Coordinates of C-alpha atoms in Angstrom, one line a residue:
Chain A
M1 CA -52.0 -37.1 12.4
T2 CA -50.2 -34.8 10.1
S3 CA -48.4 -32.6 12.6
T4 CA -44.7 -32.2 11.8
I5 CA -42.4 -34.1 14.1
P6 CA -39.9 -31.7 15.7
A7 CA -36.4 -32.1 14.4
A8 CA -35.2 -33.1 17.9
V9 CA -37.5 -36.1 17.8
A10 CA -36.7 -36.9 14.2
G11 CA -33.2 -37.8 15.1
T12 CA -34.4 -40.6 17.3
L13 CA -36.7 -42.1 14.7
A14 CA -34.3 -44.8 13.5
G15 CA -34.3 -46.3 17.0
P16 CA -31.0 -46.8 18.8
P17 CA -28.2 -45.0 17.0
P18 CA -26.6 -47.5 14.7
P19 CA -22.8 -48.0 15.2
G20 CA -20.0 -46.4 13.3
V21 CA -20.8 -43.9 10.6
A22 CA -24.5 -43.6 11.2
G23 CA -24.6 -40.7 13.6
T24 CA -24.2 -37.8 11.2
R25 CA -26.2 -37.2 8.1
P26 CA -24.6 -36.6 4.7
R27 CA -24.8 -33.2 3.0
P28 CA -24.3 -32.4 -0.6
A29 CA -20.8 -31.1 -1.2
F30 CA -20.5 -29.8 -4.7
A31 CA -16.8 -30.3 -5.4
T32 CA -16.6 -33.7 -3.8
D33 CA -19.7 -34.9 -5.8
V34 CA -18.3 -33.7 -9.1
A35 CA -14.9 -35.2 -8.4
V36 CA -16.2 -38.6 -7.3
L37 CA -18.6 -38.9 -10.2
A38 CA -15.8 -37.8 -12.7
E39 CA -13.6 -40.5 -11.2
R40 CA -16.4 -43.0 -11.7
H41 CA -16.7 -42.1 -15.4
L42 CA -13.0 -42.2 -16.0
R43 CA -12.7 -45.6 -14.3
L44 CA -15.6 -46.9 -16.4
M45 CA -14.2 -45.5 -19.6
S46 CA -10.8 -47.0 -18.9
R47 CA -12.5 -50.4 -18.8
R48 CA -14.5 -49.9 -21.9
P49 CA -12.8 -50.8 -25.2
A50 CA -15.1 -48.6 -27.2
S51 CA -14.0 -45.6 -25.1
I52 CA -10.3 -46.3 -25.4
I53 CA -10.6 -46.8 -29.2
S54 CA -12.6 -43.6 -29.8
A55 CA -10.3 -41.6 -27.4
I56 CA -6.9 -42.9 -28.7
V57 CA -7.0 -45.2 -31.6
L58 CA -9.6 -43.5 -33.9
P59 CA -8.0 -40.0 -33.7
L60 CA -4.6 -41.6 -34.5
V61 CA -6.0 -43.6 -37.4
F62 CA -7.7 -40.6 -38.9
A63 CA -4.6 -38.4 -38.5
L64 CA -2.5 -40.9 -40.3
L65 CA -5.1 -41.6 -43.0
F66 CA -5.7 -38.0 -43.9
F67 CA -2.0 -37.3 -43.8
T68 CA -1.3 -40.1 -46.1
V69 CA -4.1 -39.3 -48.5
F70 CA -3.9 -35.5 -48.8
S71 CA -0.4 -34.3 -47.8
R72 CA 1.2 -34.7 -51.2
V73 CA -1.7 -33.0 -53.1
M74 CA -1.8 -30.2 -50.6
R75 CA 2.0 -29.7 -50.7
R76 CA 1.7 -29.3 -54.5
G77 CA -0.8 -26.5 -53.7
G78 CA 1.7 -24.9 -51.4
L79 CA 0.3 -26.0 -48.0
D80 CA 2.2 -27.8 -45.3
Y81 CA -0.6 -30.2 -44.6
I82 CA 0.4 -31.5 -41.2
D83 CA 0.1 -28.0 -39.8
Y84 CA -3.3 -27.6 -41.5
L85 CA -4.4 -31.1 -40.5
L86 CA -3.6 -31.1 -36.8
P87 CA -6.3 -28.7 -35.7
A88 CA -8.8 -30.7 -37.8
V89 CA -8.1 -34.0 -36.2
V90 CA -8.2 -32.3 -32.7
I91 CA -11.7 -31.0 -33.5
Q92 CA -12.6 -34.5 -34.7
A93 CA -11.4 -36.0 -31.5
V94 CA -13.5 -33.5 -29.6
F95 CA -16.5 -34.7 -31.6
F96 CA -15.7 -38.3 -30.6
T97 CA -15.6 -37.1 -27.0
G98 CA -18.9 -35.5 -27.4
M99 CA -20.5 -38.6 -28.9
S100 CA -19.2 -40.6 -26.0
S101 CA -20.7 -38.2 -23.5
A102 CA -24.1 -38.4 -25.1
I103 CA -24.1 -42.2 -24.9
L104 CA -22.8 -42.2 -21.3
A105 CA -25.4 -39.6 -20.3
A106 CA -28.2 -41.6 -21.9
E107 CA -27.0 -44.8 -20.2
D108 CA -27.1 -43.1 -16.8
A109 CA -30.6 -41.9 -17.4
L110 CA -31.7 -45.4 -18.6
G111 CA -30.0 -47.5 -16.0
G112 CA -31.5 -45.6 -13.1
T113 CA -28.3 -44.0 -11.9
L114 CA -29.6 -40.5 -12.2
R115 CA -32.8 -41.3 -10.3
R116 CA -30.7 -43.0 -7.6
L117 CA -28.4 -40.0 -7.3
R118 CA -31.4 -37.7 -7.1
T119 CA -32.7 -39.6 -4.0
M120 CA -29.3 -39.1 -2.3
S121 CA -27.5 -36.1 -0.8
V122 CA -25.7 -35.4 -4.1
S123 CA -25.8 -31.9 -5.5
R124 CA -28.2 -31.6 -8.5
P125 CA -25.9 -30.7 -11.4
A126 CA -23.0 -33.0 -10.2
P127 CA -23.9 -36.0 -12.4
A128 CA -23.7 -33.8 -15.6
L129 CA -20.6 -31.9 -14.4
G130 CA -18.9 -35.1 -13.3
L131 CA -19.4 -36.5 -16.8
L132 CA -18.2 -33.2 -18.3
A133 CA -15.0 -33.2 -16.2
A134 CA -14.3 -36.8 -17.1
E135 CA -14.8 -36.1 -20.9
L136 CA -12.6 -33.0 -20.7
T137 CA -9.9 -35.2 -19.1
R138 CA -10.4 -37.7 -21.9
S139 CA -10.1 -35.0 -24.6
L140 CA -6.8 -33.9 -23.1
L141 CA -5.6 -37.4 -23.5
S142 CA -6.7 -37.4 -27.2
L143 CA -4.9 -34.1 -27.6
G144 CA -1.7 -35.5 -26.1
V145 CA -1.8 -38.5 -28.5
L146 CA -2.5 -36.2 -31.5
L147 CA 0.3 -33.7 -30.6
A148 CA 2.7 -36.6 -30.3
I149 CA 1.9 -38.1 -33.7
G150 CA 1.7 -34.7 -35.2
A151 CA 5.2 -33.8 -33.9
A152 CA 6.5 -37.0 -35.5
L153 CA 4.9 -36.0 -38.8
G154 CA 6.4 -32.5 -38.7
F155 CA 3.8 -30.4 -36.9
R156 CA 5.2 -27.4 -35.0
F157 CA 3.8 -24.5 -33.1
H158 CA 5.2 -21.6 -35.0
G159 CA 3.9 -18.8 -32.9
G160 CA 5.9 -19.3 -29.7
P161 CA 5.0 -20.7 -26.2
W162 CA 2.1 -18.4 -25.4
K163 CA 0.1 -19.1 -28.5
A164 CA 1.0 -22.8 -28.0
L165 CA -0.6 -22.7 -24.5
G166 CA -3.7 -21.1 -26.0
F167 CA -4.2 -24.1 -28.2
P168 CA -5.3 -26.6 -25.5
V169 CA -7.4 -23.8 -23.9
V170 CA -9.4 -23.2 -27.1
M171 CA -9.7 -27.0 -27.6
L172 CA -11.0 -27.4 -24.0
A173 CA -13.5 -24.5 -24.4
F174 CA -14.8 -26.2 -27.6
A175 CA -14.9 -29.5 -25.9
A176 CA -16.8 -28.1 -22.9
A177 CA -19.4 -26.4 -25.1
L178 CA -19.9 -29.4 -27.3
V179 CA -19.9 -32.0 -24.6
T180 CA -22.5 -30.0 -22.6
C181 CA -24.7 -29.9 -25.7
F182 CA -24.2 -33.6 -26.3
I183 CA -24.9 -34.5 -22.7
A184 CA -28.2 -32.5 -23.0
L185 CA -28.9 -34.5 -26.2
G186 CA -28.2 -37.9 -24.5
L187 CA -30.3 -37.0 -21.5
A188 CA -33.2 -35.8 -23.6
I189 CA -33.3 -38.7 -26.1
R190 CA -32.5 -41.6 -23.8
R191 CA -32.5 -44.2 -26.5
L192 CA -29.1 -45.5 -27.4
E193 CA -29.5 -46.0 -31.1
A194 CA -31.3 -42.7 -31.5
V195 CA -28.6 -41.0 -29.6
T196 CA -25.9 -42.5 -31.9
T197 CA -28.0 -41.4 -35.0
A198 CA -28.5 -37.9 -33.7
T199 CA -24.9 -37.3 -32.8
N200 CA -23.8 -38.7 -36.2
L201 CA -26.3 -36.3 -37.9
I202 CA -24.5 -33.5 -36.2
Y203 CA -21.0 -34.7 -36.6
F204 CA -20.8 -35.5 -40.3
P205 CA -22.2 -32.3 -41.8
F206 CA -20.5 -30.0 -39.4
M207 CA -17.1 -31.8 -39.7
L208 CA -17.1 -32.5 -43.4
L209 CA -18.7 -29.2 -44.6
S210 CA -16.1 -27.1 -42.8
S211 CA -12.7 -25.8 -43.5
A212 CA -11.3 -28.2 -41.0
F213 CA -9.8 -30.8 -43.4
T214 CA -9.7 -28.8 -46.6
P215 CA -9.6 -25.0 -47.2
A216 CA -13.0 -23.4 -48.0
A217 CA -11.8 -22.7 -51.5
A218 CA -12.2 -26.5 -52.2
F219 CA -16.0 -26.2 -51.9
P220 CA -18.4 -24.9 -54.6
S221 CA -18.8 -21.2 -54.4
W222 CA -22.5 -21.3 -53.4
L223 CA -21.6 -23.4 -50.4
R224 CA -18.5 -21.5 -49.4
P225 CA -20.1 -18.9 -47.2
V226 CA -21.7 -21.6 -45.1
V227 CA -18.5 -23.6 -44.9
E228 CA -16.6 -20.5 -43.8
Q229 CA -19.0 -19.2 -41.2
Q230 CA -20.1 -22.4 -39.4
P231 CA -18.7 -23.0 -35.9
V232 CA -16.4 -25.9 -36.6
S233 CA -14.6 -23.8 -39.3
R234 CA -14.4 -20.9 -36.9
V235 CA -12.9 -23.0 -34.1
A236 CA -10.4 -24.4 -36.7
D237 CA -9.6 -20.8 -37.7
A238 CA -8.8 -20.0 -34.1
L239 CA -6.7 -23.1 -33.5
R240 CA -4.8 -22.4 -36.7
A241 CA -4.2 -18.8 -35.7
L242 CA -2.6 -20.2 -32.5
T243 CA -0.2 -22.5 -34.4
A244 CA 0.8 -20.0 -37.1
H245 CA 3.8 -17.7 -37.0
D246 CA 2.2 -14.4 -37.7
A247 CA -1.5 -14.8 -38.1
A248 CA -3.9 -12.1 -36.7
L249 CA -5.2 -13.6 -33.4
A250 CA -7.9 -11.3 -32.0
R251 CA -10.5 -11.7 -34.7
P252 CA -10.5 -15.5 -35.0
L253 CA -10.4 -15.9 -31.3
L254 CA -13.3 -13.5 -30.8
I255 CA -15.5 -15.2 -33.4
A256 CA -14.8 -18.6 -32.1
G257 CA -15.3 -17.4 -28.6
A258 CA -18.7 -16.0 -29.5
W259 CA -19.8 -19.3 -31.1
L260 CA -18.6 -21.3 -28.1
L261 CA -20.3 -19.0 -25.7
G262 CA -23.6 -19.4 -27.6
L263 CA -23.2 -23.1 -27.8
G264 CA -22.3 -23.3 -24.1
V265 CA -25.4 -21.4 -23.1
V266 CA -27.6 -23.6 -25.2
G267 CA -25.9 -26.7 -23.7
V268 CA -26.2 -25.5 -20.1
L269 CA -29.9 -24.6 -20.6
G270 CA -30.6 -27.9 -22.4
A271 CA -28.7 -30.1 -20.0
S272 CA -30.2 -28.6 -16.8
R273 CA -33.7 -29.0 -18.3
A274 CA -33.0 -32.6 -19.5
L275 CA -31.3 -33.5 -16.2
G276 CA -34.4 -32.5 -14.3
R277 CA -36.6 -34.6 -16.6
A278 CA -34.4 -37.6 -16.9
A279 CA -34.3 -38.0 -13.1
A280 CA -38.0 -37.6 -12.5
Chain B
M1 CA -45.4 -44.7 18.6
T2 CA -43.8 -42.2 16.2
A3 CA -44.4 -42.3 12.5
A4 CA -41.2 -42.5 10.4
V5 CA -43.2 -42.0 7.3
E6 CA -46.5 -40.3 7.1
A7 CA -48.5 -39.5 4.0
D8 CA -51.7 -37.6 4.1
A9 CA -54.1 -37.5 1.1
L10 CA -51.5 -37.5 -1.6
V11 CA -52.6 -36.8 -5.1
K12 CA -50.5 -37.1 -8.2
T13 CA -52.0 -37.1 -11.7
F14 CA -50.3 -37.8 -15.0
G15 CA -52.5 -36.4 -17.7
D16 CA -55.9 -38.1 -17.2
I17 CA -54.5 -40.8 -14.9
R18 CA -54.8 -40.2 -11.2
A19 CA -51.8 -42.3 -10.1
L20 CA -52.3 -41.2 -6.5
D21 CA -55.9 -40.4 -5.6
G22 CA -55.8 -39.3 -2.0
L23 CA -53.3 -41.8 -0.7
S24 CA -52.6 -41.8 3.1
L25 CA -50.3 -44.1 4.9
R26 CA -48.2 -44.3 8.0
V27 CA -45.1 -46.3 8.9
E28 CA -44.2 -46.6 12.5
A29 CA -40.6 -46.1 13.4
G30 CA -38.6 -49.4 13.4
T31 CA -41.3 -51.4 11.5
I32 CA -41.8 -52.7 8.0
L33 CA -44.8 -51.6 6.1
G34 CA -45.7 -53.6 3.0
L35 CA -47.3 -51.5 0.3
L36 CA -49.2 -53.9 -1.8
G37 CA -51.0 -53.5 -5.0
P38 CA -51.1 -54.7 -8.6
N39 CA -49.2 -53.1 -11.5
G40 CA -50.3 -49.5 -11.9
A41 CA -51.8 -49.3 -8.4
G42 CA -49.6 -46.3 -7.7
K43 CA -46.9 -48.0 -5.6
T44 CA -44.0 -46.6 -7.5
T45 CA -45.5 -43.2 -7.7
A46 CA -46.0 -43.2 -4.0
I47 CA -42.3 -44.2 -3.5
N48 CA -41.2 -41.4 -6.0
V49 CA -43.1 -38.8 -4.0
L50 CA -41.8 -40.0 -0.6
T51 CA -38.2 -40.1 -1.9
T52 CA -38.5 -36.5 -3.3
L53 CA -38.3 -37.6 -7.0
L54 CA -41.8 -36.3 -7.7
S55 CA -43.8 -33.5 -6.0
P56 CA -47.4 -34.3 -5.2
D57 CA -50.2 -32.3 -6.8
A58 CA -51.9 -32.2 -3.4
G59 CA -51.6 -33.6 0.1
R60 CA -48.5 -33.7 2.2
A61 CA -46.0 -36.2 3.4
T62 CA -43.2 -36.4 6.0
V63 CA -40.3 -38.8 6.0
A64 CA -38.1 -39.0 9.2
G65 CA -39.9 -35.9 10.3
H66 CA -39.1 -33.8 7.3
D67 CA -41.6 -32.5 4.7
V68 CA -40.9 -34.1 1.4
V69 CA -41.8 -30.9 -0.5
E70 CA -40.4 -28.3 1.8
Q71 CA -37.3 -30.1 3.1
P72 CA -36.2 -32.5 0.4
A73 CA -32.5 -32.2 1.2
L74 CA -33.2 -33.3 4.8
V75 CA -35.3 -36.2 3.5
R76 CA -32.6 -37.3 1.1
A77 CA -30.1 -37.2 3.9
A78 CA -32.2 -39.6 6.0
I79 CA -33.3 -42.2 3.4
G80 CA -32.0 -45.1 1.4
V81 CA -33.6 -46.2 -1.8
T82 CA -33.4 -49.5 -3.6
G83 CA -35.3 -49.6 -6.9
Q84 CA -36.7 -52.3 -9.1
F85 CA -33.7 -52.0 -11.3
A86 CA -30.4 -52.1 -9.5
A87 CA -28.7 -48.8 -10.3
L88 CA -25.2 -50.1 -10.0
D89 CA -22.3 -49.8 -12.4
S90 CA -21.8 -53.1 -14.2
G91 CA -18.3 -52.0 -15.1
L92 CA -17.3 -51.6 -11.5
T93 CA -16.6 -54.4 -9.0
A94 CA -19.0 -54.9 -6.1
R95 CA -16.5 -53.3 -3.8
E96 CA -15.9 -50.3 -6.1
N97 CA -19.7 -49.7 -6.3
L98 CA -19.9 -49.7 -2.5
V99 CA -16.9 -47.3 -2.2
L100 CA -18.5 -45.1 -4.8
F101 CA -21.7 -44.9 -2.8
G102 CA -19.7 -44.3 0.4
R103 CA -17.9 -41.4 -1.3
L104 CA -21.2 -39.9 -2.6
M105 CA -22.5 -40.2 0.9
K106 CA -19.5 -38.1 2.0
L107 CA -17.4 -40.7 3.7
G108 CA -13.7 -40.1 3.3
R109 CA -11.7 -42.4 1.0
A110 CA -10.4 -44.7 3.8
E111 CA -13.7 -44.7 5.7
A112 CA -15.6 -45.5 2.5
R113 CA -13.3 -48.5 1.8
R114 CA -13.7 -49.7 5.4
R115 CA -17.5 -49.4 5.3
A116 CA -17.5 -51.3 1.9
A117 CA -15.5 -54.2 3.4
E118 CA -17.9 -54.3 6.4
L119 CA -21.0 -54.3 4.1
L120 CA -19.5 -57.0 1.8
E121 CA -19.1 -59.2 4.9
R122 CA -22.5 -58.4 6.3
F123 CA -24.4 -59.2 3.1
T124 CA -22.3 -62.3 2.3
L125 CA -20.9 -60.7 -0.7
T126 CA -17.2 -61.4 0.0
E127 CA -16.9 -63.9 -2.9
A128 CA -18.3 -61.4 -5.3
A129 CA -16.3 -58.5 -3.9
D130 CA -13.8 -58.1 -6.7
Q131 CA -15.9 -59.2 -9.6
R132 CA -17.4 -56.8 -12.1
T133 CA -21.0 -56.2 -11.0
G134 CA -22.2 -57.0 -14.5
T135 CA -21.1 -60.6 -14.1
L136 CA -23.0 -61.2 -10.9
S137 CA -26.4 -63.0 -10.7
G138 CA -29.6 -61.0 -10.3
G139 CA -29.9 -62.0 -6.6
T140 CA -26.4 -61.0 -5.8
R141 CA -26.8 -57.7 -7.5
R142 CA -30.0 -56.9 -5.5
R143 CA -28.2 -57.7 -2.3
L144 CA -25.4 -55.4 -3.3
D145 CA -27.9 -52.7 -4.2
L146 CA -29.4 -53.1 -0.7
A147 CA -26.0 -52.9 0.8
A148 CA -25.3 -49.7 -1.2
S149 CA -28.5 -48.1 0.0
I150 CA -27.5 -48.5 3.7
T151 CA -23.9 -47.3 3.2
R152 CA -24.8 -44.5 5.5
E153 CA -27.3 -46.1 7.8
P154 CA -30.6 -44.4 6.8
A155 CA -33.5 -43.8 9.1
V156 CA -35.9 -45.0 6.5
L157 CA -35.3 -47.4 3.7
F158 CA -37.5 -47.6 0.6
L159 CA -37.5 -51.0 -1.2
D160 CA -39.4 -50.8 -4.5
E161 CA -40.2 -54.3 -5.5
P162 CA -36.9 -55.6 -4.3
T163 CA -37.4 -59.2 -5.4
T164 CA -39.2 -58.8 -8.7
G165 CA -37.7 -61.3 -11.1
L166 CA -35.6 -63.2 -8.6
D167 CA -35.5 -67.0 -8.3
P168 CA -36.9 -68.4 -5.0
R169 CA -33.5 -69.0 -3.4
S170 CA -32.3 -65.4 -4.1
R171 CA -35.6 -64.2 -2.8
L172 CA -35.2 -66.0 0.5
A173 CA -31.7 -64.6 0.9
L174 CA -32.9 -61.1 0.2
W175 CA -35.8 -61.5 2.7
E176 CA -33.2 -62.5 5.3
A177 CA -31.2 -59.4 4.6
V178 CA -34.3 -57.2 4.9
R179 CA -35.2 -58.8 8.3
E180 CA -31.7 -58.0 9.6
L181 CA -32.0 -54.4 8.5
R182 CA -35.2 -54.1 10.5
A183 CA -33.6 -55.7 13.5
S184 CA -30.9 -53.0 13.3
G185 CA -33.6 -50.4 13.8
I186 CA -34.2 -49.2 10.2
T187 CA -37.8 -48.3 9.2
I188 CA -38.6 -50.0 5.9
L189 CA -41.3 -49.2 3.4
L190 CA -41.5 -52.1 1.0
T191 CA -43.6 -52.3 -2.1
T192 CA -44.4 -55.6 -3.7
Q193 CA -46.7 -57.3 -6.0
Y194 CA -46.1 -60.6 -4.2
L195 CA -48.5 -61.1 -1.3
E196 CA -46.4 -63.8 0.2
E197 CA -43.6 -61.3 0.5
A198 CA -45.7 -58.9 2.5
D199 CA -46.9 -61.8 4.6
E200 CA -43.3 -62.8 5.3
L201 CA -41.7 -59.5 6.0
A202 CA -44.2 -56.8 6.8
D203 CA -45.4 -55.8 10.3
R204 CA -48.3 -54.1 8.7
V205 CA -49.8 -54.1 5.2
T206 CA -51.4 -51.3 3.3
I207 CA -53.2 -52.5 0.2
I208 CA -53.7 -49.9 -2.5
D209 CA -55.5 -50.0 -5.8
R210 CA -55.9 -47.2 -8.4
G211 CA -54.0 -44.8 -6.1
R212 CA -56.2 -45.3 -3.0
V213 CA -55.9 -47.3 0.1
V214 CA -58.4 -50.2 0.0
A215 CA -57.3 -51.9 3.3
E216 CA -54.8 -51.5 6.1
G217 CA -53.8 -53.7 9.0
T218 CA -51.6 -56.7 9.9
A219 CA -51.6 -59.6 7.4
E220 CA -53.6 -61.6 10.0
E221 CA -56.2 -58.9 10.5
L222 CA -56.7 -58.5 6.8
K223 CA -57.1 -62.3 6.4
R224 CA -59.6 -62.3 9.2
R225 CA -61.6 -59.6 7.4
V226 CA -62.2 -62.1 4.5
G227 CA -63.6 -64.5 7.0
G228 CA -63.0 -68.1 7.8
A229 CA -61.7 -70.8 5.6
V230 CA -61.7 -70.9 1.8
C231 CA -62.2 -73.9 -0.4
H232 CA -59.6 -73.8 -3.1
I233 CA -59.8 -75.8 -6.3
A234 CA -56.5 -75.7 -8.1
V235 CA -57.0 -75.6 -11.9
A236 CA -54.1 -74.9 -14.2
D237 CA -56.1 -74.2 -17.4
A238 CA -58.0 -70.9 -17.7
A239 CA -60.9 -72.4 -19.7
D240 CA -61.2 -75.2 -17.1
R241 CA -61.3 -72.6 -14.3
Q242 CA -64.2 -70.9 -16.0
L243 CA -65.9 -74.3 -16.3
V244 CA -65.4 -75.1 -12.6
S245 CA -66.6 -71.7 -11.5
E246 CA -69.8 -72.1 -13.5
T247 CA -70.4 -75.6 -12.1
L248 CA -69.9 -74.4 -8.5
G249 CA -71.9 -71.1 -9.0
T250 CA -74.8 -72.6 -7.0
L251 CA -72.7 -73.0 -3.8
G252 CA -71.8 -69.4 -3.2
P253 CA -69.8 -66.5 -4.6
V254 CA -67.0 -68.1 -6.6
S255 CA -63.7 -66.2 -7.3
V256 CA -61.5 -67.1 -10.2
L257 CA -57.9 -66.7 -9.1
P258 CA -54.7 -67.0 -11.3
D259 CA -54.1 -70.5 -10.1
G260 CA -57.6 -71.9 -9.6
V261 CA -61.0 -71.2 -8.2
S262 CA -62.1 -70.5 -4.6
L263 CA -65.2 -70.0 -2.6
P264 CA -66.0 -69.3 1.0
A265 CA -66.1 -72.4 3.2
T266 CA -68.1 -73.0 6.3
G267 CA -66.2 -76.2 7.1
P268 CA -65.6 -79.7 5.8
E269 CA -69.1 -79.8 4.5
T270 CA -68.2 -77.3 1.8
L271 CA -65.6 -79.6 0.6
V272 CA -68.1 -82.4 0.4
A273 CA -70.6 -80.2 -1.4
V274 CA -67.9 -79.2 -3.9
V275 CA -66.9 -82.7 -4.7
R276 CA -70.5 -83.8 -5.0
E277 CA -71.3 -80.9 -7.4
L278 CA -68.3 -81.7 -9.6
D279 CA -69.2 -85.4 -9.6
E280 CA -72.8 -84.7 -10.6
A281 CA -71.6 -82.5 -13.4
R282 CA -69.5 -85.4 -14.6
H283 CA -72.4 -87.8 -14.4
A284 CA -74.6 -85.4 -16.3
G285 CA -72.2 -85.6 -19.2
L286 CA -71.0 -82.0 -19.0
P287 CA -67.5 -81.1 -20.1
I288 CA -64.9 -82.2 -17.6
A289 CA -62.3 -79.8 -16.2
R290 CA -58.8 -81.0 -15.2
I291 CA -58.5 -80.4 -11.5
D292 CA -55.1 -80.6 -9.8
D293 CA -56.2 -80.3 -6.2
I294 CA -59.1 -79.5 -3.9
G295 CA -58.7 -78.4 -0.3
L296 CA -59.6 -76.1 2.5
R297 CA -57.2 -73.5 3.5
R298 CA -57.0 -70.3 5.5
P299 CA -57.3 -67.2 3.3
T300 CA -54.2 -65.8 1.8
L301 CA -53.6 -62.1 1.0
D302 CA -54.5 -63.0 -2.6
D303 CA -58.0 -63.8 -1.3
V304 CA -58.0 -60.5 0.7
F305 CA -57.0 -58.6 -2.4
L306 CA -59.6 -60.2 -4.5
A307 CA -62.3 -59.6 -1.9
L308 CA -61.4 -56.0 -1.4
T309 CA -60.8 -54.9 -4.9
G310 CA -62.9 -57.3 -7.0
H311 CA -59.9 -58.3 -9.1
P312 CA -56.8 -60.5 -8.5
A313 CA -53.5 -59.0 -7.4
T314 CA -51.7 -60.1 -10.5
P315 CA -54.1 -59.4 -13.5
D316 CA -51.5 -60.5 -16.0
A317 CA -51.2 -63.9 -14.4
Q318 CA -54.8 -64.6 -15.4
A319 CA -53.9 -65.2 -19.0
D320 CA -53.7 -68.9 -19.9
G321 CA -50.4 -70.6 -19.5
E322 CA -49.0 -67.9 -17.3
A323 CA -48.8 -70.0 -14.2
A324 CA -45.6 -71.8 -15.4
A325 CA -44.1 -68.5 -16.6
S326 CA -44.7 -66.8 -13.3
D327 CA -43.1 -69.7 -11.4
E328 CA -40.0 -69.2 -13.5
A329 CA -40.1 -65.5 -12.7
G330 CA -39.6 -66.6 -9.1
R331 CA -42.9 -66.7 -7.3
P332 CA -42.6 -69.3 -4.7
A333 CA -45.2 -72.0 -5.2
R334 CA -47.9 -71.8 -2.6
P335 CA -49.3 -74.9 -1.0
T336 CA -52.7 -75.2 -2.7
A337 CA -54.4 -77.6 -0.3
E338 CA -53.5 -76.4 3.2
V339 CA -56.4 -77.6 5.2
A340 CA -57.3 -75.4 8.1
S341 CA -57.5 -77.2 11.4

């Protein structure tokens, strides 16, 4: 009863070979799977007003609002605020990207998509990596929009073309680490309101209690060490070093790199664990 | 014949619950097996093990000749799965969903598009082709889901409660689609709570309860096991059903079903005895039950299930007033007084 059917016989199990595409069997192909699933997410995002708003409109609105509210005060303090502000709104846009990824990941887990993919010849990490690729593409779009408005308001890369090229690289590294963590969060929580609450609880303290929008000197002295050391501030430091004319580069890049590496490891471990559970 | 699916003594526990408790089943190549059982019987767990989503704690299973634990990739390459909830992207059109599945099944872009067009035609989805899937009716979505799962014609197709929640017309359309798939040589394992569905579609039926097989055979064989005719008294109200079952208790073993009361019949004389008994109760001044219909009929799979497990197939339908609700949910009405000739 339980003897294994030889592979040669197994091929004939479906009866007469069905016409057309049926003869061969699909195999997982990592790159194709990731690309196809990334395309899926990008197409879905492009049709979702909430995605377009949080990728394009919100970063723009925040950039203009902060610029309008703070630039004169800051100039009086001797700071060219648009140069200071741009890395902050880029980081903020990456957070918006991360929040989107958490929700999309949770939706795929809830709607049965992950389970369905798991029963198909699709490579295991492809659903998460496809979403990551789509979100990184989206964050590049946000960056483009912010650089355009920034340029209009007077933002310049003062450190030359090589440093300017480093700017999107650091942003993408931050986005990759953060999105991976947020995908893990979305897959693990799997309830949409709870996902929104959790991502907000990460976003607000990390974004506001950082040197992203205002220099650390603006915070009370007991809070200043935390504000200066936390990862969002460290990424902001690295981005600013890449826009400045003569800032020291190695130290801020190394510190930010260490944070992002740590964050990335946590994200990858969490996401692979959560992906296995969400699909079961 | 060769088995396309063979499960041997599968065990799967979740905490204290033995979802599969030594389940064995076999689906011959090119046939449809109906896996039948109430909610919580272990149907979905069985599908999850056979489709490589879960590993069994004990036992073994092969699908299309491949061991589900040792060769999951080969199993996945040979199967299609349609779940209770259509896992389609509501933001994509029907065509885009099919192209997506084609691409994930490693068809090239052009080939995936060609195959999508072919499937839309075959499953009468051409009208819905370029509409967002979210705007389609439940029945159309399920047909699309079915089409997606055979994008790359599988050797074995798993249909997990494919018509749950559908209206009768959509259900008939889906049944038709399933029959066509079988005709094209695909082996199908179908789970359902609806006994009529298994009766309509399945070549053989395996009835499971609490993770074990309680009966196996063709629908006809199983009905024969229950015996000859059944006298069925259709009673809508639950309290009235209780009343009727007490009144008729002297005539034999009475079963309370979701839609009435039944007892084994030897022939027309049982009918006469039932009517006499009910009439005498009325004359004796006992409370009167509202009876919708009385008749003799051949046993249905409902009767089989009840006889084999001691409880009805749809326990939730026993609650009062559920009859109307379950009709809305799309269970086709069953003739209640089909007299056996």
